[in-house]
Tab-separated table of C-alpha atoms in Angstrom:
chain	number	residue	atom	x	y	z
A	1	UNK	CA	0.000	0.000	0.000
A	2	UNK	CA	1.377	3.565	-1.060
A	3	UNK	CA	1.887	5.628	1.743
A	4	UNK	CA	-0.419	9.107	1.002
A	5	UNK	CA	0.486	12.295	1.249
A	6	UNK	CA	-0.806	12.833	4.422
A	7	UNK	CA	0.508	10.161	6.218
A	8	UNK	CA	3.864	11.492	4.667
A	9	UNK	CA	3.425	14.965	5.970
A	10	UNK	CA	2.561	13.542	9.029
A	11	UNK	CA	5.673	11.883	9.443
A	12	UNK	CA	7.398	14.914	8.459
A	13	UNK	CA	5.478	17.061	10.980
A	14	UNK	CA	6.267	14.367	14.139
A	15	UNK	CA	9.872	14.528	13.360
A	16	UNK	CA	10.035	17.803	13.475
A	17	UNK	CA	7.957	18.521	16.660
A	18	UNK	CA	9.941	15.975	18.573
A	19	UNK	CA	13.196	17.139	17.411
A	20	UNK	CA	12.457	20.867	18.361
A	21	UNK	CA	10.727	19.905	21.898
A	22	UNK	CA	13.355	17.170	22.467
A	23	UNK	CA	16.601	19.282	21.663
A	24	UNK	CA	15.060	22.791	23.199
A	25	UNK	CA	15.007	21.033	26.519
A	26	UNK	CA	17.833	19.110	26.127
A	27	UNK	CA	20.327	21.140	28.262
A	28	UNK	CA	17.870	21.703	30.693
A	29	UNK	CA	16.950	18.005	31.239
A	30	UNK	CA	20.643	17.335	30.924
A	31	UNK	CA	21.284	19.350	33.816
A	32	UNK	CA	18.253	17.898	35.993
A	33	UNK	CA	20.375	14.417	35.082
A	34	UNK	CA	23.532	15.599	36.477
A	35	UNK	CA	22.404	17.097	39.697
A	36	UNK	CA	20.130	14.507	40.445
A	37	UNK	CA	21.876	11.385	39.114
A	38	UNK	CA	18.172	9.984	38.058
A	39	UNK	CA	18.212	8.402	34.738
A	40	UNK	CA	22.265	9.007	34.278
A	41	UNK	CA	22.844	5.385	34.385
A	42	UNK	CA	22.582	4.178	30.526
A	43	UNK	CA	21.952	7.842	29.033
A	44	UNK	CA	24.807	7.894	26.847
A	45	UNK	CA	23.941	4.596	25.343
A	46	UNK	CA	20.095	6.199	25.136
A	47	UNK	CA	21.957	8.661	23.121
A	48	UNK	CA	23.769	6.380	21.151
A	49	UNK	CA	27.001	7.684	22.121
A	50	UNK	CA	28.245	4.492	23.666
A	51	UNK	CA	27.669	0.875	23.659
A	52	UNK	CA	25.882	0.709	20.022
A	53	UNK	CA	26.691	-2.781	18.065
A	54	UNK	CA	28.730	-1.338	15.099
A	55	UNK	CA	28.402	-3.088	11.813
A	56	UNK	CA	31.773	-2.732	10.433
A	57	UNK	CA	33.057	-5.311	7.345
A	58	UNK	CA	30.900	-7.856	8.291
A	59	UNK	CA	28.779	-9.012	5.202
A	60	UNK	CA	26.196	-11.420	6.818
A	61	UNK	CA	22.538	-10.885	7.778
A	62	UNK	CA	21.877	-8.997	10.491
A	63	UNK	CA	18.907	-8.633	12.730
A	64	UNK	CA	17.879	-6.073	15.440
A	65	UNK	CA	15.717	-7.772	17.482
A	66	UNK	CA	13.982	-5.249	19.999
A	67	UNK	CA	12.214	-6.535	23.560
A	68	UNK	CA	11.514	-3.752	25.869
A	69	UNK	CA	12.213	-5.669	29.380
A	70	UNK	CA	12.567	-8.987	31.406
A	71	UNK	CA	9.111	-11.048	29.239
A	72	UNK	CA	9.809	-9.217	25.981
A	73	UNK	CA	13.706	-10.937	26.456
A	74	UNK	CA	12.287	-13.800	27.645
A	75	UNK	CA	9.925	-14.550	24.445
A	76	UNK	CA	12.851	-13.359	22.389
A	77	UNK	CA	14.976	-15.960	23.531
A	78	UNK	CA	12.772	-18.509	21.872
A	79	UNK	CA	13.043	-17.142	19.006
A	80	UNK	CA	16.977	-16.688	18.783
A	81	UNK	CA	17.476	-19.938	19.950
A	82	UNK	CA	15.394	-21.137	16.421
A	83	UNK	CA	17.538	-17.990	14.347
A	84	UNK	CA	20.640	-19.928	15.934
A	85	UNK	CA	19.160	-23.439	14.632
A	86	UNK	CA	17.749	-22.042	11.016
A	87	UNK	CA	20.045	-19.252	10.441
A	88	UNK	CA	23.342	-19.873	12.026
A	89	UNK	CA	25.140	-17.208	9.887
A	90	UNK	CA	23.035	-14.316	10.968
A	91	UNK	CA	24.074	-11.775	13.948
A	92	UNK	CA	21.711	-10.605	16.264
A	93	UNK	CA	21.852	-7.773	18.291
A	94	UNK	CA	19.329	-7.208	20.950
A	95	UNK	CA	18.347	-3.515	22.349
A	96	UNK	CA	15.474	-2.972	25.565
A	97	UNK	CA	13.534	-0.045	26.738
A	98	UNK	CA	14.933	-1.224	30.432
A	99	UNK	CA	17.938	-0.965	32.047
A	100	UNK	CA	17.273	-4.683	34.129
A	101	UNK	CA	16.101	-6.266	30.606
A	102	UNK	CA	19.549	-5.018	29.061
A	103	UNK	CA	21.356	-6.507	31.894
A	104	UNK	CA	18.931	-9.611	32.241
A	105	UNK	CA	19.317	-10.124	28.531
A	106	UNK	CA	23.330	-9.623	28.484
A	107	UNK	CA	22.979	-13.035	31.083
A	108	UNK	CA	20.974	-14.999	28.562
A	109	UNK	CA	23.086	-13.829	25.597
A	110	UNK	CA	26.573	-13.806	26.239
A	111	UNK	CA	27.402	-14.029	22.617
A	112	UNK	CA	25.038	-11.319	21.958
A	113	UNK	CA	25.576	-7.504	21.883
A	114	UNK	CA	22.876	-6.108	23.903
A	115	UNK	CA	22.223	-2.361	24.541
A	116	UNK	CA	19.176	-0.166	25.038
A	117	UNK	CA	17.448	1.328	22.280
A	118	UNK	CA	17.563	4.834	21.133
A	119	UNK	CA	15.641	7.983	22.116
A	120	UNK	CA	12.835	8.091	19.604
A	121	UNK	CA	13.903	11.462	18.510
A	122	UNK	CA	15.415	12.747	15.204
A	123	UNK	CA	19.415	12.180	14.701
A	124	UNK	CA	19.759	9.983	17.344
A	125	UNK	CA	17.558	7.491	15.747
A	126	UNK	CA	19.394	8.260	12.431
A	127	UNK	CA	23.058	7.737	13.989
A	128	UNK	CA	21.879	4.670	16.161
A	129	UNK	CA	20.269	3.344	12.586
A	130	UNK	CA	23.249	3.771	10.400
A	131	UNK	CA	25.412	1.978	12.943
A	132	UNK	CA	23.438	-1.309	13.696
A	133	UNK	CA	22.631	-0.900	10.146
A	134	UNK	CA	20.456	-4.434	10.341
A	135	UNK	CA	19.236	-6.134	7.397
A	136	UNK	CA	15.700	-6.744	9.811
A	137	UNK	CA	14.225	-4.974	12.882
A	138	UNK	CA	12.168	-7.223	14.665
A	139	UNK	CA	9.449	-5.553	17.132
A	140	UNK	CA	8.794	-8.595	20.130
A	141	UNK	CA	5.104	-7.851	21.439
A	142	UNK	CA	4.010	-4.174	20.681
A	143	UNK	CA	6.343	-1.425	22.066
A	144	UNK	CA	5.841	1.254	18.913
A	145	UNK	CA	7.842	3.998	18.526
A	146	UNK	CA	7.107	5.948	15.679
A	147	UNK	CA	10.032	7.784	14.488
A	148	UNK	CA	12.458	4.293	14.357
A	149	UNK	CA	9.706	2.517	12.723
A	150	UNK	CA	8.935	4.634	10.178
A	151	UNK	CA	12.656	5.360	9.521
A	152	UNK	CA	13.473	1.492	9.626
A	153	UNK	CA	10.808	1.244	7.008
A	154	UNK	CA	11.782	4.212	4.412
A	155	UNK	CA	15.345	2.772	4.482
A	156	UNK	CA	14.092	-0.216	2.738
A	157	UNK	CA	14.811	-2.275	6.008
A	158	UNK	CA	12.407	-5.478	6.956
A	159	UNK	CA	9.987	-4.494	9.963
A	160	UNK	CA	8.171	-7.068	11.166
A	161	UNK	CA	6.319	-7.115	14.255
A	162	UNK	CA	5.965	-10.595	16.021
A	163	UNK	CA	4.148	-11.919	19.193
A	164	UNK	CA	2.126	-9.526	18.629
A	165	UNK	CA	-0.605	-8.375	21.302
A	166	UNK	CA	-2.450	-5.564	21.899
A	167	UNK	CA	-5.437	-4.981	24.148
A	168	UNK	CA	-9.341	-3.329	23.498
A	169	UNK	CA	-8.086	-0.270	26.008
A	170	UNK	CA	-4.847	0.330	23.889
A	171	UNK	CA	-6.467	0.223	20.456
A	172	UNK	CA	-8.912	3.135	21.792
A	173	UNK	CA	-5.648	5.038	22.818
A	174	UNK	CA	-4.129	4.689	19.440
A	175	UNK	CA	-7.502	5.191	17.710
A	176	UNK	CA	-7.309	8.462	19.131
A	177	UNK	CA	-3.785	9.512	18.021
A	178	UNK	CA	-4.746	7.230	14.738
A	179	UNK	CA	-3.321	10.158	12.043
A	180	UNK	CA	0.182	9.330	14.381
A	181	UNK	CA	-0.133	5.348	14.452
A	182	UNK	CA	-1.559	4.603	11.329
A	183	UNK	CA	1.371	5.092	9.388
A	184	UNK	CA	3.646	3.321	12.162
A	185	UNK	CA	1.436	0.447	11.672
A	186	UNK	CA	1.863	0.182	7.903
A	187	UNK	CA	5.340	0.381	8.209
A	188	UNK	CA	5.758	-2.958	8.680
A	189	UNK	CA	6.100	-5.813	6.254
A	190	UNK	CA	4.414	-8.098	8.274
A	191	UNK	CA	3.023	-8.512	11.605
A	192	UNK	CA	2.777	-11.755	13.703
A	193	UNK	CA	-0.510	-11.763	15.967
A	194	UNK	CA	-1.034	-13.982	19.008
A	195	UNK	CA	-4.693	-14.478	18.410
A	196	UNK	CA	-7.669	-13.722	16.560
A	197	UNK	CA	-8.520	-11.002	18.785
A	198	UNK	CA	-5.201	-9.673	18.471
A	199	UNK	CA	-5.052	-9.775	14.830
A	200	UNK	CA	-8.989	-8.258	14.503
A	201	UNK	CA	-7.344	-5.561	16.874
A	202	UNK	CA	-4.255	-4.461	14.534
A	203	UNK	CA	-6.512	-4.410	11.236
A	204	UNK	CA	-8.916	-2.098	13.317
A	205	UNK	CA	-6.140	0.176	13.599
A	206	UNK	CA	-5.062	0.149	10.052
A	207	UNK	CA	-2.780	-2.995	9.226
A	208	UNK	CA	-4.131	-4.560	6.129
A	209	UNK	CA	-5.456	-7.933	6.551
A	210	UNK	CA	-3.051	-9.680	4.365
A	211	UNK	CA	-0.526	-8.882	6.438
A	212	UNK	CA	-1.373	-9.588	9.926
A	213	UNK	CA	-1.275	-13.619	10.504
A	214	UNK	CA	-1.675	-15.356	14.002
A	215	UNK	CA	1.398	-17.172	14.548
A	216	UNK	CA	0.861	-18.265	18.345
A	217	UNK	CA	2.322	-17.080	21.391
A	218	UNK	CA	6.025	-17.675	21.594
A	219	UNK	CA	6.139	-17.947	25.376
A	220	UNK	CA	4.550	-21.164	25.319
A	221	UNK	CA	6.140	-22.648	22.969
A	222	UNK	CA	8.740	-24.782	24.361
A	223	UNK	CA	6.084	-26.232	26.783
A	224	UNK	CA	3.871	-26.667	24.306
A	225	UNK	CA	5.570	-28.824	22.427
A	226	UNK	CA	3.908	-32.341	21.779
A	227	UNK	CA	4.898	-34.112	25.408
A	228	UNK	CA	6.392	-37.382	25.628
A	229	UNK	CA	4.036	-40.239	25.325
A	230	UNK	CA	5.782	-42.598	28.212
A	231	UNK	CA	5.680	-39.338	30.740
A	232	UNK	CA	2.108	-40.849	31.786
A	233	UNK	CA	3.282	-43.977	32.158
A	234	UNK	CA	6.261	-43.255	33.699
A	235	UNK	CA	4.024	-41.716	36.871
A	236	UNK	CA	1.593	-43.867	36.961
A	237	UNK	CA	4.099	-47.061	37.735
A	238	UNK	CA	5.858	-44.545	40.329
A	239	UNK	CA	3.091	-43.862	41.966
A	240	UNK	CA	0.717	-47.293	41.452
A	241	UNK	CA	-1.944	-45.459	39.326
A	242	UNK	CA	-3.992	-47.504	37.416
A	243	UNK	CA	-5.659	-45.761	34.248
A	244	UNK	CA	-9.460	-46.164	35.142
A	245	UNK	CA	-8.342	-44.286	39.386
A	246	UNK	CA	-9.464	-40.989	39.533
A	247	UNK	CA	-6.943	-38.320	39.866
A	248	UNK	CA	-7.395	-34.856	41.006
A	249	UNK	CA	-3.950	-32.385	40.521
A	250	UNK	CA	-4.343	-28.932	42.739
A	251	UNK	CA	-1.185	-27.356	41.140
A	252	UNK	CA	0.551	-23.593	42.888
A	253	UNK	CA	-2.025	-23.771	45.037
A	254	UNK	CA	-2.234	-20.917	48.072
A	255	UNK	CA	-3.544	-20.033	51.281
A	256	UNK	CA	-6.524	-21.039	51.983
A	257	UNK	CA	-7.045	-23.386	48.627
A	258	UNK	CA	-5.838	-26.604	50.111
A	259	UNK	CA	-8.284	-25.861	53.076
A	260	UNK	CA	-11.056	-25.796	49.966
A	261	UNK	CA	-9.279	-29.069	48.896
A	262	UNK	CA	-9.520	-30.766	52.008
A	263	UNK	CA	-12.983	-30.206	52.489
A	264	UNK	CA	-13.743	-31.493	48.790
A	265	UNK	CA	-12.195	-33.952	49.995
A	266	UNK	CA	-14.575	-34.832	52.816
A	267	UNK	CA	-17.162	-34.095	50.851
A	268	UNK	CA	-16.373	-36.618	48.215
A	269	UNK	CA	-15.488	-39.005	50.602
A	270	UNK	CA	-18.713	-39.013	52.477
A	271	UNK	CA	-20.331	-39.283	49.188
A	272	UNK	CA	-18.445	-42.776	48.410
A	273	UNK	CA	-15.805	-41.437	46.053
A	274	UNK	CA	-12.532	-42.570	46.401
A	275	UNK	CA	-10.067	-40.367	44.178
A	276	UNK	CA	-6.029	-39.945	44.333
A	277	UNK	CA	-5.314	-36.078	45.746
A	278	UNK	CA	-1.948	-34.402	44.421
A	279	UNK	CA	-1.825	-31.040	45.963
A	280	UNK	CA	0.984	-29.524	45.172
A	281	UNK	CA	1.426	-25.777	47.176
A	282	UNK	CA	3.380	-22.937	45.096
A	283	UNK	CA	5.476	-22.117	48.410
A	284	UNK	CA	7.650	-25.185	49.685
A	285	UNK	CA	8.138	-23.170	52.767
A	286	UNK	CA	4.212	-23.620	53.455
A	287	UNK	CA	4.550	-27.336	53.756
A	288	UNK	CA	4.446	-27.741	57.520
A	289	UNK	CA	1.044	-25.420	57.540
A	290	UNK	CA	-0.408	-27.823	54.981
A	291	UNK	CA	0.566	-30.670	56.666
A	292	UNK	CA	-0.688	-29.651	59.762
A	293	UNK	CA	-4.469	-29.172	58.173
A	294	UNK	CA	-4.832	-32.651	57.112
A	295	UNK	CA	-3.514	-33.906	60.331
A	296	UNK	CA	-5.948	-31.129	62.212
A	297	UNK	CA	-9.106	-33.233	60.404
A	298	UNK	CA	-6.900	-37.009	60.281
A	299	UNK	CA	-6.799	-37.024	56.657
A	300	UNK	CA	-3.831	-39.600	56.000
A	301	UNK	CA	-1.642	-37.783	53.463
A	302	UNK	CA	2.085	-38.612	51.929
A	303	UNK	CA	4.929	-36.743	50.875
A	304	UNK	CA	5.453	-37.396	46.887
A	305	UNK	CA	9.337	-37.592	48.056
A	306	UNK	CA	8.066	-40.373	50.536
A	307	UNK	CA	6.053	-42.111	47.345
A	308	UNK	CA	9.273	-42.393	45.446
A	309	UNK	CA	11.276	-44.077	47.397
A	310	UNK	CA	9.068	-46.792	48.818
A	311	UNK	CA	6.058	-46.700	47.315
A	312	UNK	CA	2.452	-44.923	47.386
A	313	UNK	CA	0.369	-45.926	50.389
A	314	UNK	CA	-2.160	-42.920	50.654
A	315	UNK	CA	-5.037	-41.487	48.201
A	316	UNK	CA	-3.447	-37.902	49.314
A	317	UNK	CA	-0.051	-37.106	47.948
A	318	UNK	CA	1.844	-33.849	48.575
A	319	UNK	CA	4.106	-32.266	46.146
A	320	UNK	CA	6.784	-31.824	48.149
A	321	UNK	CA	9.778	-31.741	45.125
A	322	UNK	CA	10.412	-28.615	42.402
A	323	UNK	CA	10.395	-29.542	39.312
A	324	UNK	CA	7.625	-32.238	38.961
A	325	UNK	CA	4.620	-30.765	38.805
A	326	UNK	CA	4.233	-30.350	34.844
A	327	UNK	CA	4.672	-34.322	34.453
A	328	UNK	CA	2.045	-34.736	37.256
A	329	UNK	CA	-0.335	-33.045	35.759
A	330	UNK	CA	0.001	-36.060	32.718
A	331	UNK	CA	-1.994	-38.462	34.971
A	332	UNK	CA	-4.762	-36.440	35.997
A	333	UNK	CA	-8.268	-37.053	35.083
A	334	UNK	CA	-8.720	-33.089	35.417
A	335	UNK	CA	-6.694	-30.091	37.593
A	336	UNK	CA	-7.298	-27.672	39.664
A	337	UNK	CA	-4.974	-23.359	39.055
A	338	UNK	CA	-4.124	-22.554	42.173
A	339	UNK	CA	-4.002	-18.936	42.803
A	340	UNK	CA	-7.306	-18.043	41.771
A	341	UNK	CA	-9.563	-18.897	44.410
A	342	UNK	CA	-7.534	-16.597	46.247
A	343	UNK	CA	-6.352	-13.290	44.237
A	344	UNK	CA	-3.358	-14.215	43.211
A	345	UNK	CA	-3.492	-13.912	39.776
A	346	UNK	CA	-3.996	-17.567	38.844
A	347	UNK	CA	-1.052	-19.499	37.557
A	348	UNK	CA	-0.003	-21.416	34.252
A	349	UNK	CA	-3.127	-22.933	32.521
A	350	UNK	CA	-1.845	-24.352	29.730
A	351	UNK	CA	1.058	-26.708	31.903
A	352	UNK	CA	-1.919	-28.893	32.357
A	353	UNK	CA	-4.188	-28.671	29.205
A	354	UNK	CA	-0.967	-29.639	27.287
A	355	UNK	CA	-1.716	-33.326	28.637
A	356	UNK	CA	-5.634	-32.874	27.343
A	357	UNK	CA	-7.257	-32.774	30.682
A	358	UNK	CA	-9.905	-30.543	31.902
A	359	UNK	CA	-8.460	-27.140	33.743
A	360	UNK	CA	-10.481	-25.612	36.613
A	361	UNK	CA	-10.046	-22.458	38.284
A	362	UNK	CA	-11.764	-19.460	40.348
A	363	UNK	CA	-12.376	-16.061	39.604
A	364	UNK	CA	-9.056	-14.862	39.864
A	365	UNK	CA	-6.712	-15.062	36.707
A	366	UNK	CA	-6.015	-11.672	35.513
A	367	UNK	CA	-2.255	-12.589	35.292
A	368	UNK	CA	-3.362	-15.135	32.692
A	369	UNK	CA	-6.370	-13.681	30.900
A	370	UNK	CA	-5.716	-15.080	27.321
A	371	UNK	CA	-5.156	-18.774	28.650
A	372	UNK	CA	-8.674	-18.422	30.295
A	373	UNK	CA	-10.672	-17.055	27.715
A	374	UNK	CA	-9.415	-18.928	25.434
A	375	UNK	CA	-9.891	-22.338	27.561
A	376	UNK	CA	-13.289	-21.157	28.879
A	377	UNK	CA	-14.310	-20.031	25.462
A	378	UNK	CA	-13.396	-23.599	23.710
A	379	UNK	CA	-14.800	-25.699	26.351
A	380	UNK	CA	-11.700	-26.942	27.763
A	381	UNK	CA	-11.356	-24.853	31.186
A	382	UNK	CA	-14.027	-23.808	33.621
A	383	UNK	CA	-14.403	-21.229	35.587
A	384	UNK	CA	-15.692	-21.430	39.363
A	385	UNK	CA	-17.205	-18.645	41.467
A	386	UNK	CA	-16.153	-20.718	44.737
A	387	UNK	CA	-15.433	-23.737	46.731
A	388	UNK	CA	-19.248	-24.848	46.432
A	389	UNK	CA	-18.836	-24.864	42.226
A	390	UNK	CA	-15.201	-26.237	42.501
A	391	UNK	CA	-17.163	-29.216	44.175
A	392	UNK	CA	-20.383	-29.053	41.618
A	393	UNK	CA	-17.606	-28.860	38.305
A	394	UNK	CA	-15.230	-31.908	39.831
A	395	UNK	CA	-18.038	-33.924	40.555
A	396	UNK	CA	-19.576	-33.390	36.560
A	397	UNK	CA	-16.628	-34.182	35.515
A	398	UNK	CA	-15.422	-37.058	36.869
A	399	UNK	CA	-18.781	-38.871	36.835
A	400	UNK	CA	-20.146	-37.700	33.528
A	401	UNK	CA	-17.480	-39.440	30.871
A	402	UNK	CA	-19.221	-37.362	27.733
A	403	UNK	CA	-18.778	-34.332	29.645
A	404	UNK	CA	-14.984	-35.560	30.431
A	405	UNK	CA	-13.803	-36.117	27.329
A	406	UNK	CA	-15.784	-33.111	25.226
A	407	UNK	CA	-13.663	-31.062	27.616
A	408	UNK	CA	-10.700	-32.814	27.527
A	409	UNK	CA	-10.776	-32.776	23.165
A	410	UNK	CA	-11.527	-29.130	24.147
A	411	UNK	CA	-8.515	-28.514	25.689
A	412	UNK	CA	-6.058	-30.201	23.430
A	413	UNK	CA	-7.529	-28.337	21.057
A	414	UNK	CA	-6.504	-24.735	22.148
A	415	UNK	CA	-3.322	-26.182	22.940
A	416	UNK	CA	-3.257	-27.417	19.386
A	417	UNK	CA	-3.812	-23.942	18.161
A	418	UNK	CA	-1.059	-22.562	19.601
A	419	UNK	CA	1.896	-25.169	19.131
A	420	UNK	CA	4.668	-24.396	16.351
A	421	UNK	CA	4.788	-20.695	17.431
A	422	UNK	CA	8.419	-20.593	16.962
A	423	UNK	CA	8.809	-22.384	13.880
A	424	UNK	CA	5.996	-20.384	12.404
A	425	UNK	CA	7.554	-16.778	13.064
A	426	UNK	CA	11.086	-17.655	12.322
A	427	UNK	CA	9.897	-19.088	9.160
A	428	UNK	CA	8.122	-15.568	8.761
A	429	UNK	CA	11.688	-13.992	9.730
A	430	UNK	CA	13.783	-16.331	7.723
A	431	UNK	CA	11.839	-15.260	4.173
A	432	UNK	CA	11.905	-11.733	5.041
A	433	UNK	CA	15.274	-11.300	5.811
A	434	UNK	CA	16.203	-13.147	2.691
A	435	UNK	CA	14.449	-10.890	0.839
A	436	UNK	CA	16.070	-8.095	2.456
A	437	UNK	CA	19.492	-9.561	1.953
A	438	UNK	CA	19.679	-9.887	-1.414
A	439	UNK	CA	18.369	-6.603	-2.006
């Protein structure tokens, strides 16, 4: 799509007001800097004085890879560790908004220059450009900063933009400075959306169709890769499961969810149901306080530790290892997210619907919104208001088998949806960047 006039002038017109508001307070906010020390750590490399990964004779591809802190650098790590696999010629550099994700990322990346990214006003954007002088700039998630963008894209540069997300609030805010983003978001070549929402949301701000795809969610994708077939098996001898017990995981749980555990329980006891209970707390340090409930109400219980090493000889097992908890989760019938009974946030949904099982949890999983909705909305998770429809949801679904297994095809098939993230967008990287090469 030609860029119009307008958005042109537009451009022109943002330059110029950030370069004469920028460098008219410059001194002044130089000064505040030196007196006060605030923001003096990492300045000069904000300036691109210092710091900057120079291309000098080196001829091979190179890609800027941009992740604004500690989970931007995390889901970029994914992806360079494909690059390093697909394109093993290539250098990557790797600039953040933050000073800790610069530092965090210089730990995962030793062989990597990592530095934070430019001021997003006029020359400095220019002189940082010229000297990283990448083939590609690759935007991780959705940090946009117009000027670099748009000057990434009228040097003739690849932009994409991958793991892409963006929320109903923030495409209002944009939609109201839309004569600013629109032309930011047709600057690049392609952009890699998370979801369907997420890709509905960029077209609504101006991204034509044809170029927004939804590529999954890098974060999950090394756990989402298919899971050993002999991990259920594996458990199930350790622990003397046979396949038609009933097995309820409570995984992270907090304070006071195994108290709501230990009363379902007694509840499902009294009703004649005898199922095997792995609670497995998200604080180790809490164990002696959990212990001490099932022993205040003489509910025989054993240490998964204790299980190991000579054998299973309860129906209650806690989790009393690190490490184990993803595997566990390959034997239940269905699991319980700790965390959002109680606010907490919730915890990782998909660790169990990888292993096609029904996922419960309360009210309380903001920290993992997407994974819920998209569970909930496919029929594969279910949310519960409290302990009393905890109680009414395990008992449907351990005693209705339709109801069992719709759920559990329900839940493999979100996870389904969302496997080959990485091999997806680096596939997306690798043609774009040899398109960019050769030119």
């Amino acid at each position: 799509m030609k860029r119009s006039r307008k958005s042109a002038n537009v451009y022109y017109i943002y330059q110029l007001l950030a370069g004469v508001v920028f460098w008219s307070l410059f001194p002044l906010l130089l000064i505040i800097v030196l007196v006060t020390g605030k923001h003096r750590r990492g300045l000069a490399q904000r300036l691109g004085l210092s710091g900057v990964p120079i291309r000098r004779s080196d001829s091979r591809p190179r890609i800027w890879i941009h992740a604004a802190s500690i989970g931007e650098v995390r889901v970029a790590a994914v992806l360079i560790d494909y690059l390093k696999q697909k394109r093993p010629d290539t250098v990557i550099v790797i600039s953040t908004m933050t000073l800790h994700g610069r530092d965090f990322a210089r730990t995962l990346f030793e062989d990597l220059e990592c530095f934070l990214a430019p001021l997003d006003v006029p020359f400095i954007v220019d002189w940082v450009l010229n000297r990283v002088d990448p083939n590609l700039y690759i935007c991780m998630e959705t940090e946009l900063w117009p000027l670099l963008i748009q000057k990434i894209h009228r040097s003739g540069r690849g932009n994409l933009l991958l793991n892409g997300r963006i929320s109903d609030r923030t495409v209002a805010s944009y939609q109201r400075l839309k004569i600013v983003f629109d032309p930011v978001i047709d600057s690049f070549d392609f952009i890699g959306a998370i979801s369907d929402k997420d890709r509905d949301r960029f077209i609504r701000l101006g991204a034509l169709s044809e170029r927004v795809e939804v590529t999954g969610n890098l974060k999950y994708d090394p756990l989402l890769k298919k899971p050993a077939k002999t991990t259920p098996q594996k458990w199930r001898e350790l622990l003397d499961i046979d396949l038609v017990d009933t097995v309820v995981v409570g995984g992270s749980t907090h304070d006071p969810e195994e108290q709501i555990l230990i009363e379902m329980i007694e509840l499902f006891r009294r009703d004649g149901k005898s199922f095997v209970w792995l609670i497995a707390p998200r604080h180790l340090n809490r164990l002696p306080e959990i212990e001490a409930l099932f022993t205040a109400v003489s509910i025989p219980y054993q240490h998964l530790s204790s299980c190991l090493e000579s054998g299973r000889k309860e129906e209650v097992i806690i989790v009393d290892t690190i490490g184990e908890l993803v595997e566990l989760y390959s034997i239940a019938t269905l699991a319980f997210i700790g965390g959002s009974l109680c606010n907490y946030g919730g915890h990782n949904m998909y660790e169990a619907a990888v292993w096609s099982i029904p996922v419960l949890f309360g009210p309380h999983t903001q920290n993992f919104h997407m994974e819920t909705e998209a569970l909930v909305t496919a029929g594969g998770g279910f949310r519960v208001a409290d302990p009393s429809g905890l109680k009414s949801m395990i008992g449907l679904l351990t005693s209705d088998q339709d109801s069992h297994q719709r759920a559990s095809a329900a839940a493999q098939a979100v996870v389904a949806s969302q496997q080959g993230a990485g091999e997806h967008q680096v596939e997306l990287v690798t043609r774009l960047l040899d398109a960019r090469f050769a030119a």
